[in-house]
Amino acid sequence: MNPSTDSNQPKRRTITIDPVTRIEGHAKISIHLDASGAVATARFHVTEYRGFEKFCEGRPFTEMAGITARICGICPVSHLLAAAATGDKILAVQIPPAAEKLRRLMNLAQITQSHALSFFHLSSPDFLLGWNSDPAQRNIFGLIAANPELARSGIRLRQFGQGVIEALGGRKIHAAWAVPGGVRSPMSQETRDQIRSRLPEALAIADQGLTLFKQLLDTQLREELEVFGHFPSLFMGLVSRDGHWEHASGRHCAGIRVMASDGSLVADGLREDDYSSFMAEAVEPWSYLKFPYIQALGPEAGSYRVGPLARLNLCERIGSERADRELLELRQRGGRVVTASFLYHLARLIEIVACLEQMDQLLDDPEITATHVRARAGVNCYEAVGVSEAPRGTLLHHYRVDANGLIERVNLIIATGQNNNAMNRTITQIARHYIHGHNLSEPLLNRVEAGIRCFDPCLSCSTHA
Ligand code: MG
Ligand code: NI
Protein backbone atom coordinates (compact mmCIF):
# COMPACT_ATOMS: atom_id res chain seq x y z
CA MET A 1 0.00 0.00 0.00
CA ASN A 2 1.29 3.45 -0.89
CA PRO A 3 1.61 5.50 2.34
CA SER A 4 1.12 8.86 0.57
CA THR A 5 -2.35 7.82 -0.58
CA ASP A 6 -2.96 6.52 2.88
CA SER A 7 -2.41 9.82 4.67
CA ASN A 8 -5.31 11.39 2.76
CA GLN A 9 -7.61 8.54 3.71
CA PRO A 10 -7.13 8.11 7.44
CA LYS A 11 -9.98 5.64 7.72
CA ARG A 12 -8.21 2.98 5.71
CA ARG A 13 -7.05 0.22 8.00
CA THR A 14 -4.98 -2.91 7.91
CA ILE A 15 -5.67 -5.90 10.12
CA THR A 16 -2.80 -8.30 10.71
CA ILE A 17 -3.04 -11.96 11.72
CA ASP A 18 0.40 -12.95 12.92
CA PRO A 19 1.30 -15.74 13.06
CA VAL A 20 -1.07 -17.92 11.05
CA THR A 21 -1.63 -20.95 13.28
CA ARG A 22 -1.89 -24.67 12.54
CA ILE A 23 0.17 -24.52 9.36
CA GLU A 24 3.71 -25.77 8.76
CA GLY A 25 6.02 -22.74 8.89
CA HIS A 26 5.85 -19.01 9.59
CA ALA A 27 3.49 -16.60 7.87
CA LYS A 28 1.11 -13.73 8.51
CA ILE A 29 -2.02 -12.41 6.84
CA SER A 30 -2.85 -8.77 6.28
CA ILE A 31 -6.41 -7.67 5.52
CA HIS A 32 -6.72 -4.23 3.93
CA LEU A 33 -9.95 -2.32 4.54
CA ASP A 34 -11.00 0.68 2.44
CA ALA A 35 -12.44 3.94 3.85
CA SER A 36 -15.93 2.46 4.06
CA GLY A 37 -14.67 -0.51 6.10
CA ALA A 38 -15.07 -3.02 3.28
CA VAL A 39 -12.26 -5.48 2.56
CA ALA A 40 -10.23 -4.33 -0.45
CA THR A 41 -7.74 -7.19 -0.46
CA ALA A 42 -6.08 -9.76 1.79
CA ARG A 43 -2.53 -10.95 1.51
CA PHE A 44 -0.68 -14.03 2.68
CA HIS A 45 2.88 -13.06 3.63
CA VAL A 46 5.48 -15.77 3.96
CA THR A 47 8.00 -14.39 6.39
CA GLU A 48 10.59 -17.13 6.65
CA TYR A 49 13.45 -17.70 4.28
CA ARG A 50 15.48 -20.90 3.98
CA GLY A 51 17.50 -20.60 0.77
CA PHE A 52 18.49 -24.21 0.10
CA GLU A 53 18.95 -23.50 -3.62
CA LYS A 54 22.05 -21.44 -2.90
CA PHE A 55 23.88 -23.57 -0.38
CA CYS A 56 23.59 -26.82 -2.38
CA GLU A 57 26.05 -25.36 -4.87
CA GLY A 58 29.37 -27.22 -4.91
CA ARG A 59 27.91 -30.41 -3.36
CA PRO A 60 28.06 -33.74 -5.27
CA PHE A 61 24.69 -34.41 -6.96
CA THR A 62 24.64 -37.85 -5.30
CA GLU A 63 24.21 -36.07 -1.95
CA MET A 64 21.22 -34.02 -3.10
CA ALA A 65 18.65 -36.59 -2.00
CA GLY A 66 20.06 -36.57 1.52
CA ILE A 67 20.54 -32.78 1.62
CA THR A 68 17.18 -31.73 0.21
CA ALA A 69 15.36 -34.25 2.43
CA ARG A 70 16.46 -31.96 5.28
CA ILE A 71 14.53 -29.03 3.82
CA CYS A 72 11.49 -30.16 5.72
CA GLY A 73 10.39 -32.45 8.54
CA ILE A 74 6.96 -32.97 6.93
CA CYS A 75 7.95 -33.64 3.32
CA PRO A 76 11.48 -35.14 3.40
CA VAL A 77 10.32 -38.08 1.27
CA SER A 78 9.00 -35.79 -1.47
CA HIS A 79 12.39 -34.09 -1.85
CA LEU A 80 14.18 -37.42 -1.56
CA LEU A 81 12.18 -38.83 -4.47
CA ALA A 82 12.39 -35.72 -6.67
CA ALA A 83 16.16 -35.53 -6.06
CA ALA A 84 16.61 -39.22 -6.87
CA ALA A 85 14.55 -38.84 -10.07
CA THR A 86 16.77 -35.93 -11.10
CA GLY A 87 19.85 -38.01 -10.27
CA ASP A 88 18.59 -40.90 -12.46
CA LYS A 89 18.66 -38.51 -15.41
CA ILE A 90 22.16 -37.25 -14.64
CA LEU A 91 23.31 -40.89 -14.71
CA ALA A 92 21.06 -41.36 -17.79
CA VAL A 93 19.89 -44.76 -16.53
CA GLN A 94 16.60 -46.62 -16.51
CA ILE A 95 16.17 -47.66 -12.87
CA PRO A 96 15.30 -51.32 -12.05
CA PRO A 97 11.52 -51.96 -12.00
CA ALA A 98 11.60 -53.03 -8.33
CA ALA A 99 13.25 -49.73 -7.39
CA GLU A 100 10.55 -47.78 -9.18
CA LYS A 101 7.83 -49.74 -7.38
CA LEU A 102 9.51 -49.28 -4.00
CA ARG A 103 9.79 -45.53 -4.57
CA ARG A 104 6.09 -45.47 -5.45
CA LEU A 105 5.31 -47.36 -2.26
CA MET A 106 7.22 -44.84 -0.18
CA ASN A 107 5.51 -41.90 -1.89
CA LEU A 108 2.07 -43.40 -1.15
CA ALA A 109 3.08 -43.71 2.51
CA GLN A 110 4.32 -40.11 2.50
CA ILE A 111 1.07 -38.76 1.04
CA THR A 112 -0.91 -40.79 3.60
CA GLN A 113 0.99 -39.51 6.64
CA SER A 114 1.02 -35.90 5.46
CA HIS A 115 -2.71 -35.84 4.59
CA ALA A 116 -3.55 -37.49 7.93
CA LEU A 117 -1.62 -34.71 9.71
CA SER A 118 -3.41 -32.01 7.72
CA PHE A 119 -6.93 -33.32 8.21
CA PHE A 120 -6.96 -34.85 11.67
CA HIS A 121 -4.43 -32.68 13.52
CA LEU A 122 -4.49 -29.27 11.83
CA SER A 123 -7.93 -28.75 10.28
CA SER A 124 -10.51 -31.00 11.92
CA PRO A 125 -10.55 -28.96 15.19
CA ASP A 126 -12.24 -26.14 13.19
CA PHE A 127 -14.95 -28.47 11.88
CA LEU A 128 -15.50 -30.59 14.96
CA LEU A 129 -15.12 -28.04 17.75
CA GLY A 130 -16.60 -25.21 15.68
CA TRP A 131 -15.43 -21.82 14.45
CA ASN A 132 -16.77 -20.18 17.60
CA SER A 133 -15.09 -22.52 20.06
CA ASP A 134 -12.42 -21.32 22.48
CA PRO A 135 -9.22 -20.78 20.42
CA ALA A 136 -7.13 -22.15 23.30
CA GLN A 137 -8.94 -25.46 22.84
CA ARG A 138 -9.31 -25.40 19.07
CA ASN A 139 -6.34 -27.68 18.37
CA ILE A 140 -5.28 -31.31 18.56
CA PHE A 141 -5.37 -31.25 22.38
CA GLY A 142 -8.91 -29.91 22.40
CA LEU A 143 -9.80 -32.61 19.91
CA ILE A 144 -8.28 -35.29 22.14
CA ALA A 145 -10.48 -34.02 24.98
CA ALA A 146 -13.65 -33.75 22.86
CA ASN A 147 -13.32 -36.76 20.59
CA PRO A 148 -10.50 -38.99 21.85
CA GLU A 149 -11.33 -41.86 19.50
CA LEU A 150 -11.09 -39.72 16.35
CA ALA A 151 -7.93 -37.97 17.56
CA ARG A 152 -6.32 -41.31 18.33
CA SER A 153 -7.34 -42.67 14.92
CA GLY A 154 -5.73 -39.71 13.16
CA ILE A 155 -2.51 -40.21 15.10
CA ARG A 156 -2.52 -43.94 14.26
CA LEU A 157 -3.05 -43.27 10.54
CA ARG A 158 -0.10 -40.90 10.49
CA GLN A 159 1.99 -43.45 12.40
CA PHE A 160 1.08 -46.07 9.81
CA GLY A 161 2.44 -43.91 6.96
CA GLN A 162 5.57 -43.05 8.91
CA GLY A 163 6.01 -46.71 9.83
CA VAL A 164 6.09 -47.70 6.16
CA ILE A 165 8.64 -44.97 5.41
CA GLU A 166 10.75 -46.15 8.32
CA ALA A 167 10.50 -49.82 7.35
CA LEU A 168 11.68 -49.06 3.81
CA GLY A 169 14.22 -46.35 4.52
CA GLY A 170 15.57 -47.46 7.87
CA ARG A 171 14.53 -44.21 9.61
CA LYS A 172 11.36 -42.17 9.99
CA ILE A 173 12.60 -38.86 8.60
CA HIS A 174 15.48 -37.81 6.40
CA ALA A 175 16.16 -41.36 5.21
CA ALA A 176 18.57 -41.05 2.26
CA TRP A 177 17.25 -44.34 0.89
CA ALA A 178 16.31 -43.32 -2.63
CA VAL A 179 19.50 -42.61 -4.59
CA PRO A 180 20.34 -41.76 -8.20
CA GLY A 181 19.83 -45.08 -10.01
CA GLY A 182 17.31 -46.61 -7.63
CA VAL A 183 17.13 -47.31 -3.90
CA ARG A 184 19.74 -48.48 -1.44
CA SER A 185 18.00 -51.59 -0.14
CA PRO A 186 15.26 -53.99 -1.30
CA MET A 187 12.19 -54.83 0.78
CA SER A 188 12.07 -58.12 2.67
CA GLN A 189 9.06 -60.46 2.55
CA GLU A 190 8.71 -59.86 6.26
CA THR A 191 8.42 -56.07 5.82
CA ARG A 192 5.89 -56.58 3.01
CA ASP A 193 3.74 -58.83 5.22
CA GLN A 194 4.00 -56.42 8.12
CA ILE A 195 2.81 -53.46 6.02
CA ARG A 196 0.00 -55.53 4.52
CA SER A 197 -1.25 -56.59 7.95
CA ARG A 198 -1.72 -52.93 8.96
CA LEU A 199 -3.58 -51.81 5.83
CA PRO A 200 -7.12 -52.78 6.95
CA GLU A 201 -6.95 -50.62 10.08
CA ALA A 202 -5.58 -47.67 8.10
CA LEU A 203 -8.37 -48.01 5.56
CA ALA A 204 -10.99 -48.15 8.32
CA ILE A 205 -9.63 -44.87 9.76
CA ALA A 206 -9.72 -43.21 6.34
CA ASP A 207 -13.34 -44.38 5.98
CA GLN A 208 -14.17 -42.96 9.38
CA GLY A 209 -12.74 -39.57 8.38
CA LEU A 210 -14.61 -39.61 5.06
CA THR A 211 -17.96 -40.51 6.60
CA LEU A 212 -17.61 -37.81 9.21
CA PHE A 213 -16.46 -35.06 6.84
CA LYS A 214 -19.12 -35.78 4.20
CA GLN A 215 -21.76 -35.66 6.91
CA LEU A 216 -20.43 -32.26 8.06
CA LEU A 217 -20.42 -31.01 4.47
CA ASP A 218 -24.08 -31.98 4.10
CA THR A 219 -25.18 -30.36 7.33
CA GLN A 220 -23.08 -27.50 8.65
CA LEU A 221 -20.26 -26.66 6.23
CA ARG A 222 -22.33 -25.45 3.26
CA GLU A 223 -21.28 -21.81 3.44
CA GLU A 224 -17.59 -22.77 3.59
CA LEU A 225 -18.03 -24.63 0.31
CA GLU A 226 -19.20 -21.42 -1.39
CA VAL A 227 -16.92 -18.89 0.28
CA PHE A 228 -13.57 -20.59 1.01
CA GLY A 229 -11.77 -20.07 -2.26
CA HIS A 230 -14.51 -20.97 -4.72
CA PHE A 231 -13.38 -19.67 -8.13
CA PRO A 232 -12.36 -20.98 -11.53
CA SER A 233 -8.65 -21.50 -12.22
CA LEU A 234 -6.36 -23.88 -14.03
CA PHE A 235 -5.24 -27.12 -12.37
CA MET A 236 -1.85 -28.77 -12.90
CA GLY A 237 -0.28 -32.13 -12.03
CA LEU A 238 0.88 -35.51 -13.29
CA VAL A 239 -1.41 -38.09 -14.91
CA SER A 240 -0.65 -41.70 -15.83
CA ARG A 241 -0.48 -43.08 -19.38
CA ASP A 242 -4.01 -44.46 -19.08
CA GLY A 243 -5.35 -41.15 -17.78
CA HIS A 244 -5.46 -42.34 -14.16
CA TRP A 245 -4.45 -40.58 -10.96
CA GLU A 246 -0.67 -40.34 -10.81
CA HIS A 247 1.80 -39.38 -8.10
CA ALA A 248 5.22 -40.26 -9.52
CA SER A 249 7.31 -39.97 -12.65
CA GLY A 250 8.52 -43.14 -14.38
CA ARG A 251 7.21 -45.77 -16.78
CA HIS A 252 3.52 -45.21 -15.97
CA CYS A 253 3.56 -41.45 -16.12
CA ALA A 254 2.33 -39.47 -19.15
CA GLY A 255 3.76 -36.17 -17.94
CA ILE A 256 2.18 -32.94 -16.75
CA ARG A 257 -1.44 -32.04 -17.58
CA VAL A 258 -3.00 -28.59 -17.31
CA MET A 259 -6.81 -28.43 -17.22
CA ALA A 260 -9.23 -25.50 -17.14
CA SER A 261 -12.29 -25.40 -14.84
CA ASP A 262 -14.59 -26.31 -17.74
CA GLY A 263 -12.69 -29.57 -18.16
CA SER A 264 -10.87 -28.55 -21.34
CA LEU A 265 -7.20 -29.45 -21.63
CA VAL A 266 -4.93 -26.43 -21.80
CA ALA A 267 -1.87 -28.65 -22.19
CA ASP A 268 -1.13 -32.34 -21.88
CA GLY A 269 1.93 -34.58 -21.93
CA LEU A 270 4.24 -31.72 -20.92
CA ARG A 271 7.70 -32.94 -19.95
CA GLU A 272 9.20 -31.73 -16.68
CA ASP A 273 12.44 -31.13 -18.62
CA ASP A 274 10.69 -28.29 -20.47
CA TYR A 275 9.16 -26.58 -17.43
CA SER A 276 10.99 -23.32 -18.04
CA SER A 277 9.31 -23.06 -21.45
CA PHE A 278 5.76 -23.22 -20.02
CA MET A 279 6.08 -21.97 -16.46
CA ALA A 280 7.15 -18.57 -15.18
CA GLU A 281 7.46 -17.24 -11.64
CA ALA A 282 6.30 -13.79 -10.58
CA VAL A 283 7.78 -12.12 -7.50
CA GLU A 284 6.00 -9.74 -5.10
CA PRO A 285 7.90 -7.50 -2.68
CA TRP A 286 5.64 -8.48 0.25
CA SER A 287 6.37 -12.23 0.29
CA TYR A 288 9.32 -14.61 0.08
CA LEU A 289 7.03 -17.04 -1.72
CA LYS A 290 7.06 -16.76 -5.54
CA PHE A 291 3.96 -16.87 -7.74
CA PRO A 292 4.34 -19.43 -10.55
CA TYR A 293 1.98 -19.29 -13.57
CA ILE A 294 1.54 -20.71 -17.07
CA GLN A 295 3.72 -18.39 -19.11
CA ALA A 296 1.56 -18.21 -22.25
CA LEU A 297 -1.49 -17.05 -20.27
CA GLY A 298 0.14 -14.51 -17.96
CA PRO A 299 0.15 -14.19 -14.13
CA GLU A 300 -3.65 -13.95 -13.65
CA ALA A 301 -5.27 -16.19 -16.29
CA GLY A 302 -2.28 -18.51 -16.10
CA SER A 303 -2.47 -19.06 -12.33
CA TYR A 304 -3.21 -22.62 -11.34
CA ARG A 305 -3.80 -24.87 -8.37
CA VAL A 306 -1.86 -28.05 -7.57
CA GLY A 307 -2.19 -30.80 -4.98
CA PRO A 308 -4.94 -33.26 -4.00
CA LEU A 309 -7.86 -31.43 -5.61
CA ALA A 310 -5.87 -30.76 -8.80
CA ARG A 311 -4.78 -34.39 -9.09
CA LEU A 312 -8.37 -35.61 -8.67
CA ASN A 313 -9.64 -33.09 -11.22
CA LEU A 314 -6.99 -34.02 -13.79
CA CYS A 315 -7.49 -37.78 -13.88
CA GLU A 316 -10.27 -39.70 -15.63
CA ARG A 317 -10.33 -42.13 -12.73
CA ILE A 318 -8.13 -43.19 -9.84
CA GLY A 319 -7.81 -46.86 -10.71
CA SER A 320 -8.91 -48.60 -7.51
CA GLU A 321 -12.40 -49.48 -6.40
CA ARG A 322 -13.19 -47.57 -3.22
CA ALA A 323 -11.26 -44.48 -4.23
CA ASP A 324 -13.10 -44.37 -7.56
CA ARG A 325 -16.43 -44.61 -5.77
CA GLU A 326 -15.43 -41.61 -3.68
CA LEU A 327 -14.19 -39.72 -6.75
CA LEU A 328 -17.57 -40.19 -8.39
CA GLU A 329 -19.28 -38.82 -5.27
CA LEU A 330 -16.87 -35.86 -5.17
CA ARG A 331 -17.82 -35.02 -8.76
CA GLN A 332 -21.52 -35.31 -7.96
CA ARG A 333 -20.94 -32.84 -5.15
CA GLY A 334 -18.60 -30.39 -6.85
CA GLY A 335 -18.83 -30.96 -10.62
CA ARG A 336 -16.48 -32.72 -13.06
CA VAL A 337 -13.83 -30.14 -12.24
CA VAL A 338 -14.20 -29.16 -8.60
CA THR A 339 -13.41 -25.48 -8.09
CA ALA A 340 -14.29 -25.14 -4.38
CA SER A 341 -10.98 -25.01 -2.49
CA PHE A 342 -12.73 -26.15 0.69
CA LEU A 343 -13.01 -29.56 -0.98
CA TYR A 344 -9.23 -29.92 -0.81
CA HIS A 345 -10.00 -31.47 2.59
CA LEU A 346 -12.28 -34.09 1.02
CA ALA A 347 -9.76 -34.64 -1.80
CA ARG A 348 -7.09 -35.39 0.84
CA LEU A 349 -9.25 -38.05 2.47
CA ILE A 350 -10.01 -39.63 -0.93
CA GLU A 351 -6.30 -39.64 -1.76
CA ILE A 352 -5.58 -41.46 1.50
CA VAL A 353 -7.96 -44.22 0.35
CA ALA A 354 -6.30 -44.21 -3.09
CA CYS A 355 -2.84 -44.49 -1.49
CA LEU A 356 -3.85 -47.40 0.75
CA GLU A 357 -5.50 -49.30 -2.11
CA GLN A 358 -2.52 -48.76 -4.40
CA MET A 359 -0.13 -49.84 -1.65
CA ASP A 360 -2.15 -53.05 -1.43
CA GLN A 361 -1.83 -53.56 -5.22
CA LEU A 362 1.92 -52.91 -5.11
CA LEU A 363 2.42 -55.35 -2.23
CA ASP A 364 0.70 -58.08 -4.30
CA ASP A 365 3.24 -57.61 -7.08
CA PRO A 366 5.90 -60.36 -6.74
CA GLU A 367 8.51 -57.98 -8.18
CA ILE A 368 8.22 -55.66 -5.18
CA THR A 369 10.66 -57.83 -3.20
CA ALA A 370 13.16 -58.31 -6.06
CA THR A 371 16.71 -57.65 -4.93
CA HIS A 372 18.08 -55.77 -7.95
CA VAL A 373 17.17 -52.24 -6.96
CA ARG A 374 19.99 -50.00 -8.13
CA ALA A 375 21.54 -49.14 -11.49
CA ARG A 376 25.07 -47.74 -11.42
CA ALA A 377 26.69 -45.24 -13.78
CA GLY A 378 28.73 -42.06 -13.77
CA VAL A 379 27.81 -38.56 -14.87
CA ASN A 380 26.35 -38.85 -18.36
CA CYS A 381 24.29 -35.70 -18.50
CA TYR A 382 25.07 -32.24 -17.10
CA GLU A 383 21.59 -30.91 -16.62
CA ALA A 384 18.38 -32.64 -15.50
CA VAL A 385 14.90 -32.01 -14.12
CA GLY A 386 13.08 -34.51 -11.90
CA VAL A 387 9.44 -34.42 -10.88
CA SER A 388 7.28 -36.03 -8.20
CA GLU A 389 3.84 -35.36 -6.77
CA ALA A 390 4.35 -34.23 -3.18
CA PRO A 391 1.32 -34.32 -0.84
CA ARG A 392 0.80 -30.61 -1.63
CA GLY A 393 1.34 -30.89 -5.39
CA THR A 394 3.84 -31.03 -8.19
CA LEU A 395 7.47 -30.77 -7.08
CA LEU A 396 10.33 -30.14 -9.50
CA HIS A 397 14.07 -30.32 -8.87
CA HIS A 398 16.38 -28.89 -11.54
CA TYR A 399 20.17 -29.39 -11.24
CA ARG A 400 23.12 -28.44 -13.38
CA VAL A 401 26.38 -30.28 -12.61
CA ASP A 402 29.97 -30.15 -13.81
CA ALA A 403 31.93 -33.11 -15.22
CA ASN A 404 32.70 -34.28 -11.67
CA GLY A 405 29.03 -34.24 -10.70
CA LEU A 406 29.35 -31.17 -8.47
CA ILE A 407 26.26 -28.97 -8.37
CA GLU A 408 26.59 -25.66 -10.22
CA ARG A 409 22.99 -24.53 -10.07
CA VAL A 410 19.77 -25.65 -8.37
CA ASN A 411 16.21 -24.57 -8.95
CA LEU A 412 13.43 -26.01 -6.83
CA ILE A 413 9.80 -25.49 -7.82
CA ILE A 414 7.82 -26.27 -4.72
CA ALA A 415 4.20 -27.39 -4.60
CA THR A 416 3.10 -24.81 -2.01
CA GLY A 417 4.41 -21.91 -4.10
CA GLN A 418 2.22 -22.93 -7.01
CA ASN A 419 -0.87 -22.45 -4.86
CA ASN A 420 0.29 -18.98 -3.79
CA ASN A 421 -2.07 -17.02 -6.02
CA ALA A 422 -4.97 -19.31 -5.12
CA MET A 423 -4.25 -18.88 -1.39
CA ASN A 424 -4.30 -15.08 -1.75
CA ARG A 425 -7.56 -15.21 -3.72
CA THR A 426 -9.06 -17.53 -1.12
CA ILE A 427 -8.34 -15.33 1.89
CA THR A 428 -9.54 -12.25 0.00
CA GLN A 429 -12.83 -14.01 -0.78
CA ILE A 430 -13.30 -15.13 2.83
CA ALA A 431 -12.35 -11.73 4.27
CA ARG A 432 -14.77 -9.92 1.93
CA HIS A 433 -17.57 -12.24 2.96
CA TYR A 434 -17.15 -12.12 6.74
CA ILE A 435 -15.40 -8.86 7.60
CA HIS A 436 -17.15 -5.51 7.35
CA GLY A 437 -15.86 -2.43 9.15
CA HIS A 438 -15.55 -3.09 12.83
CA ASN A 439 -17.16 -6.51 13.17
CA LEU A 440 -13.86 -8.19 13.89
CA SER A 441 -13.74 -11.20 16.11
CA GLU A 442 -11.35 -14.08 16.58
CA PRO A 443 -13.75 -16.63 15.02
CA LEU A 444 -14.03 -14.51 11.87
CA LEU A 445 -10.27 -14.09 11.60
CA ASN A 446 -9.83 -17.84 12.19
CA ARG A 447 -12.00 -18.46 9.12
CA VAL A 448 -9.53 -16.40 7.09
CA GLU A 449 -6.67 -18.52 8.46
CA ALA A 450 -8.66 -21.65 7.67
CA GLY A 451 -8.72 -20.57 4.03
CA ILE A 452 -4.95 -21.02 4.05
CA ARG A 453 -5.28 -24.42 5.79
CA CYS A 454 -7.39 -25.71 2.85
CA PHE A 455 -4.13 -25.73 0.89
CA ASP A 456 -2.08 -27.24 3.75
CA PRO A 457 0.94 -25.12 2.82
CA CYS A 458 4.41 -26.21 3.83
CA LEU A 459 6.46 -23.06 4.15
CA SER A 460 9.73 -24.66 5.23
CA CYS A 461 9.70 -26.26 1.81
CA SER A 462 8.86 -23.29 -0.27
CA THR A 463 11.06 -20.29 0.39
CA HIS A 464 14.29 -20.77 -1.50
CA ALA A 465 14.25 -17.80 -3.87
MG1 MG B 1 12.94 -22.08 -7.29
NI1 NI C 1 7.58 -29.42 3.47
PDB file of C-alpha atoms in Angstrom, residues 17-29 44 121-123 126 135 138-139 442 445-454 457 459:
ATOM      1  CA  ILE A  17      -3.044 -11.962  11.723  1.00  0.00           C
ATOM      2  CA  ASP A  18       0.398 -12.946  12.918  1.00  0.00           C
ATOM      3  CA  PRO A  19       1.299 -15.745  13.060  1.00  0.00           C
ATOM      4  CA  VAL A  20      -1.068 -17.916  11.048  1.00  0.00           C
ATOM      5  CA  THR A  21      -1.627 -20.948  13.282  1.00  0.00           C
ATOM      6  CA  ARG A  22      -1.894 -24.668  12.537  1.00  0.00           C
ATOM      7  CA  ILE A  23       0.173 -24.523   9.363  1.00  0.00           C
ATOM      8  CA  GLU A  24       3.708 -25.768   8.763  1.00  0.00           C
ATOM      9  CA  GLY A  25       6.016 -22.736   8.887  1.00  0.00           C
ATOM     10  CA  HIS A  26       5.847 -19.008   9.590  1.00  0.00           C
ATOM     11  CA  ALA A  27       3.491 -16.602   7.867  1.00  0.00           C
ATOM     12  CA  LYS A  28       1.114 -13.730   8.505  1.00  0.00           C
ATOM     13  CA  ILE A  29      -2.017 -12.408   6.841  1.00  0.00           C
ATOM     14  CA  PHE A  44      -0.676 -14.028   2.676  1.00  0.00           C
ATOM     15  CA  HIS A 121      -4.426 -32.676  13.518  1.00  0.00           C
ATOM     16  CA  LEU A 122      -4.489 -29.266  11.827  1.00  0.00           C
ATOM     17  CA  SER A 123      -7.928 -28.750  10.285  1.00  0.00           C
ATOM     18  CA  ASP A 126     -12.239 -26.143  13.193  1.00  0.00           C
ATOM     19  CA  PRO A 135      -9.222 -20.784  20.423  1.00  0.00           C
ATOM     20  CA  ARG A 138      -9.310 -25.398  19.072  1.00  0.00           C
ATOM     21  CA  ASN A 139      -6.337 -27.682  18.372  1.00  0.00           C
ATOM     22  CA  GLU A 442     -11.349 -14.076  16.584  1.00  0.00           C
ATOM     23  CA  LEU A 445     -10.275 -14.093  11.603  1.00  0.00           C
ATOM     24  CA  ASN A 446      -9.833 -17.839  12.192  1.00  0.00           C
ATOM     25  CA  ARG A 447     -12.003 -18.460   9.118  1.00  0.00           C
ATOM     26  CA  VAL A 448      -9.532 -16.396   7.090  1.00  0.00           C
ATOM     27  CA  GLU A 449      -6.669 -18.519   8.456  1.00  0.00           C
ATOM     28  CA  ALA A 450      -8.659 -21.654   7.675  1.00  0.00           C
ATOM     29  CA  GLY A 451      -8.717 -20.565   4.034  1.00  0.00           C
ATOM     30  CA  ILE A 452      -4.947 -21.022   4.054  1.00  0.00           C
ATOM     31  CA  ARG A 453      -5.282 -24.415   5.785  1.00  0.00           C
ATOM     32  CA  CYS A 454      -7.393 -25.712   2.852  1.00  0.00           C
ATOM     33  CA  PRO A 457       0.935 -25.115   2.817  1.00  0.00           C
ATOM     34  CA  LEU A 459       6.462 -23.060   4.147  1.00  0.00           C
TER      35      LEU A 459
END
